[in-house]
Coordinates of C-alpha atoms in Angstrom, one line a residue:
X700 CA 0.0 0.0 0.0
X701 CA 1.4 3.4 -1.0
X702 CA 0.6 7.0 -0.4
X703 CA -1.0 8.7 2.7
X704 CA -4.7 8.3 3.8
X705 CA -7.2 11.1 3.4
X706 CA -7.9 12.9 6.7
X707 CA -10.7 15.1 5.5
X708 CA -12.3 17.1 2.7
X709 CA -13.4 20.7 3.2
X710 CA -16.3 22.5 1.5
X711 CA -16.8 26.2 1.8
X712 CA -20.2 27.9 1.5
X713 CA -21.6 31.4 1.9
X714 CA -24.0 29.9 4.5
X715 CA -23.0 27.2 6.9
X716 CA -26.5 26.8 8.1
X717 CA -27.7 26.2 4.5
X718 CA -24.9 23.8 3.8
X719 CA -25.5 21.9 7.0
X720 CA -29.2 21.6 6.2
X721 CA -28.2 20.0 2.8
X722 CA -26.0 17.4 4.5
X723 CA -28.6 16.7 7.2
X724 CA -31.1 16.1 4.4
X725 CA -28.8 13.6 2.9
X726 CA -28.7 11.6 6.1
X727 CA -25.5 12.8 7.8
X728 CA -25.1 13.6 11.5
X729 CA -23.3 16.8 12.0
X730 CA -21.2 18.1 14.9
X731 CA -22.3 21.5 16.5
X732 CA -20.9 24.6 15.0
X733 CA -17.4 25.4 16.1
X734 CA -15.3 28.6 15.6
X735 CA -11.8 28.9 14.4
X736 CA -9.7 31.8 15.9
X737 CA -10.6 35.2 14.7
X738 CA -7.5 35.7 12.6
X739 CA -8.8 32.7 10.5
X740 CA -12.3 34.1 10.3
X741 CA -14.1 30.8 9.7
X742 CA -16.5 28.4 11.5
X743 CA -17.3 24.9 10.7
X744 CA -19.4 21.7 11.3
X745 CA -18.1 18.2 10.7
X746 CA -19.4 14.9 9.3
X747 CA -17.2 12.3 11.1
X748 CA -16.9 8.8 9.9
X749 CA -16.1 5.5 11.7
X750 CA -13.4 5.1 9.1
X751 CA -11.5 8.0 10.8
X752 CA -11.9 10.7 8.2
X753 CA -14.4 13.4 7.9
X754 CA -16.0 16.2 5.8
X755 CA -15.6 19.8 7.0
X756 CA -18.3 22.2 6.2
X757 CA -16.9 25.8 6.3
X758 CA -18.2 29.4 6.3
X759 CA -16.2 32.6 6.3
X760 CA -18.2 34.3 9.1
X761 CA -15.8 36.9 10.5
X762 CA -14.1 38.3 7.3
X763 CA -13.0 41.6 9.0
X764 CA -10.9 39.8 11.5
X765 CA -8.8 37.7 9.0
X766 CA -5.1 38.5 9.3
X767 CA -3.5 40.1 6.2
X768 CA -1.8 37.6 4.0
X769 CA 2.0 37.5 4.1
X770 CA 4.5 36.0 1.6
X771 CA 5.2 32.4 2.3
X772 CA 2.2 32.0 4.6
X773 CA -1.1 30.4 3.8
X774 CA -4.1 32.5 4.8
X775 CA -7.0 30.1 4.3
X776 CA -9.6 32.7 5.3
X777 CA -8.4 34.9 2.4
X778 CA -8.3 31.9 0.0
X779 CA -11.9 31.0 1.0
X780 CA -13.1 34.5 0.5
X781 CA -11.6 34.6 -3.0
X782 CA -12.9 31.3 -3.9
X783 CA -16.5 32.2 -2.9
X784 CA -16.4 35.0 -5.4
X785 CA -16.3 32.3 -8.1
X786 CA -18.0 29.3 -6.6
X787 CA -18.9 27.2 -3.5
X788 CA -17.6 23.6 -3.1
X789 CA -14.5 21.7 -2.2
X790 CA -11.8 24.0 -1.2
X791 CA -9.4 21.7 0.6
X792 CA -8.1 18.1 0.6
X793 CA -6.2 17.0 3.6
X794 CA -4.0 14.1 4.3
X795 CA -3.0 12.3 7.6
X796 CA 0.3 12.9 9.2
X797 CA 2.3 12.3 12.4
X798 CA 5.1 14.5 11.4
X799 CA 4.1 17.7 9.7
X800 CA 7.5 19.2 9.6
X801 CA 9.1 16.1 7.9
X802 CA 6.4 16.3 5.3
X803 CA 7.1 19.9 4.6
X804 CA 10.8 19.3 4.3
X805 CA 10.2 16.4 1.9
X806 CA 7.9 18.6 -0.3
X807 CA 10.5 21.4 -0.4
X808 CA 13.1 18.9 -1.5
X809 CA 10.8 18.0 -4.4
X810 CA 10.4 21.6 -5.4
X811 CA 6.7 21.8 -4.5
X812 CA 5.0 25.0 -3.4
X813 CA 5.0 25.0 0.4
X814 CA 4.2 27.5 3.1
X815 CA 5.2 28.2 6.7
X816 CA 3.9 25.7 9.3
X817 CA 0.6 26.6 10.8
X818 CA -0.8 25.6 14.3
X819 CA -4.1 26.5 15.8
X820 CA -6.6 25.4 18.5
X821 CA -10.4 25.7 18.9
X822 CA -13.1 24.6 21.2
X823 CA -15.1 21.5 20.3
X824 CA -18.5 20.7 21.8
X825 CA -18.7 17.1 22.8
X826 CA -21.9 15.0 22.6
X827 CA -22.7 15.6 26.3
X828 CA -22.6 19.4 25.7
X829 CA -19.3 20.0 27.4
X830 CA -16.4 21.7 25.6
X831 CA -12.7 20.7 25.2
X832 CA -9.8 22.3 23.3
X833 CA -8.7 20.5 20.2
X834 CA -5.3 21.4 18.6
X835 CA -3.9 20.8 15.1
X836 CA -0.6 21.2 13.3
X837 CA -0.9 21.9 9.5
X838 CA 1.5 21.9 6.6
X839 CA 0.3 23.4 3.3
X840 CA 1.2 22.6 -0.3
X841 CA -0.4 23.9 -3.5
X842 CA -0.4 23.1 -7.2
X843 CA -0.6 26.0 -9.6
X844 CA -2.6 23.8 -11.9
X845 CA -5.3 23.1 -9.2
X846 CA -5.8 26.8 -8.2
X847 CA -9.2 26.4 -6.4
X848 CA -8.0 23.9 -3.8
X849 CA -5.5 24.0 -1.0
X850 CA -3.8 20.7 0.1
X851 CA -2.3 20.0 3.5
X852 CA -1.3 17.5 6.1
X853 CA -3.0 17.6 9.5
X854 CA -1.6 16.3 12.8
X855 CA -4.6 16.1 15.2
X856 CA -3.1 16.7 18.7
X857 CA -6.2 16.0 20.7
X858 CA -7.8 13.0 19.1
X859 CA -9.4 11.9 22.4
X860 CA -11.5 15.0 22.4
X861 CA -12.1 15.1 18.6
X862 CA -13.3 11.6 17.5
X863 CA -16.7 10.7 19.1
X864 CA -18.8 7.6 18.2
X865 CA -22.0 9.6 18.7
X866 CA -21.1 11.8 15.7
X867 CA -20.1 8.8 13.5
X868 CA -23.6 7.2 13.1
X869 CA -25.4 8.4 10.0
X870 CA -28.9 7.6 8.8
X871 CA -27.6 7.0 5.3
X872 CA -25.1 4.3 6.6
X873 CA -22.0 6.2 5.4
X874 CA -18.7 5.0 7.0
X875 CA -15.9 6.9 5.3
X876 CA -14.7 9.0 2.4
X877 CA -13.3 6.5 0.0
X878 CA -11.8 8.8 -2.6
X879 CA -11.7 12.3 -4.1
X880 CA -12.5 12.9 -7.7
X881 CA -10.9 15.6 -10.0
X882 CA -11.8 16.6 -13.5
X883 CA -8.9 17.3 -15.9
X884 CA -8.3 17.1 -19.6
X885 CA -4.9 15.5 -18.9
X886 CA -5.3 13.3 -15.8
X887 CA -1.7 12.0 -15.9
X888 CA -0.3 15.5 -15.6
X889 CA -2.1 16.0 -12.3
X890 CA -1.5 12.5 -11.0
X891 CA 2.2 13.3 -10.9
X892 CA 1.5 16.1 -8.3
X893 CA -0.4 13.8 -6.0
X894 CA 2.1 10.9 -6.4
X895 CA 4.9 13.3 -5.4
X896 CA 3.3 14.1 -2.1
X897 CA 3.7 10.7 -0.6
X898 CA 4.9 8.4 -3.4
X899 CA 1.5 7.1 -4.1
X900 CA 1.3 4.5 -6.9
X901 CA -0.4 5.7 -10.2
X902 CA -2.5 3.3 -12.0
X903 CA -4.9 3.5 -15.0
X904 CA -8.6 3.1 -14.4
X905 CA -11.7 3.1 -16.7
X906 CA -12.2 6.9 -15.9
X907 CA -8.6 8.0 -16.2
X908 CA -6.0 7.5 -13.5
X909 CA -5.9 6.8 -9.8
X910 CA -3.3 7.7 -7.3
X911 CA -3.3 5.5 -4.2
X912 CA -3.6 7.3 -0.9
X913 CA -3.1 4.3 1.5
X914 CA -6.7 2.8 1.8
X915 CA -8.1 5.8 -0.1
X916 CA -7.5 7.3 -3.6
X917 CA -7.5 10.3 -5.8
X918 CA -9.3 9.6 -9.1
X919 CA -8.6 12.1 -12.0
X920 CA -11.0 11.8 -14.8
X921 CA -11.7 13.6 -18.1
X922 CA -14.6 16.0 -17.8
X923 CA -16.7 14.2 -20.6
X924 CA -16.7 11.1 -18.5
X925 CA -17.9 12.8 -15.3
X926 CA -20.4 14.8 -17.4
X927 CA -21.9 11.5 -18.7
X928 CA -22.4 10.5 -15.0
X929 CA -24.3 13.7 -14.2
X930 CA -21.6 16.1 -13.2
X931 CA -22.4 19.7 -14.4
X932 CA -19.6 21.7 -13.0
X933 CA -17.4 24.2 -14.8
X934 CA -14.9 22.5 -17.0
X935 CA -11.2 23.2 -16.3
X936 CA -9.3 25.1 -18.9
X937 CA -5.6 25.8 -19.7
X938 CA -4.4 22.5 -18.4
X939 CA -5.9 23.1 -14.9
X940 CA -7.9 20.6 -12.8
X941 CA -10.9 21.0 -10.4
X942 CA -11.8 18.9 -7.5
X943 CA -15.4 17.9 -8.6
X944 CA -16.7 15.5 -6.0
X945 CA -16.1 12.5 -3.7
X946 CA -16.9 8.9 -3.4
X947 CA -18.4 7.9 0.0
X948 CA -18.7 4.3 1.2
X949 CA -22.4 3.8 2.2
X950 CA -23.6 0.2 1.3
X951 CA -27.3 1.2 1.8
X952 CA -27.0 3.8 -1.0
X953 CA -24.4 2.0 -3.2
X954 CA -24.2 2.9 -6.9
X955 CA -26.3 6.1 -6.5
X956 CA -25.4 9.7 -7.3
X957 CA -26.0 12.9 -5.6
X958 CA -25.5 16.0 -7.9
X959 CA -23.4 18.9 -6.6
X960 CA -26.4 21.2 -6.3
X961 CA -27.7 19.0 -3.5
X962 CA -24.4 18.6 -1.7
X963 CA -22.8 22.0 -1.4
X964 CA -21.2 22.2 -4.8
X965 CA -19.5 18.8 -4.8
X966 CA -21.1 15.6 -6.2
X967 CA -21.3 12.4 -4.1
X968 CA -21.0 9.0 -5.6
X969 CA -22.1 6.4 -3.1
X970 CA -20.1 3.2 -3.1
X971 CA -20.1 -0.1 -1.2

């Protein structure tokens, strides 16, 4: 098994309440709203899975407090604001790590576009209503050919307060994010970026190419193939790629499709 597992996927919306309502209507259980520090300017709700990854639903709710961007530093709040001027949907794809600094050093050695390490903490509301502090260490990397998405590793420093079984039971039976799906006219070009992150194996598939991410995957498909399956997103141009959707393991809904308009701007293909 090669590559690194998917920690979570983030979707940004102009209304977290509206986005949360869509995901509740799809049969997901959500955590209560939580607030990132004011200098980040965002709040979120999560869909946690038994498979130990999750979907993060995000809103920029305090734009005036976001710290000004600086060279070499990733300001996710500013990134999300800019993205919302164009579209809602998937804005980040995150991988697991136990050593953020080692990952950043490895990416720099490969010539990838990296940023200064980023740490933060926030309060999480537990199922019994109490609150605990959760802490995270992040390391960012971007691809100029995937401009609408930020990639990073996340070291969760308070897993005992973060993962809760009560939040991981969903009416739709979902148990994990299986893979992320991108649209690109040249899938092989973008596969090289993902393979470079953690030496994930690249293999052909019926839709295009797949990069192995431990037990998960990145599928990169030609837009025509996704369009034939119901995807109606804006097609990437100039050699770029767009993160279009995700495959979620939910045996009770296997082989069904939820369009992006019903899932916050990212389609969901439900698998076994």
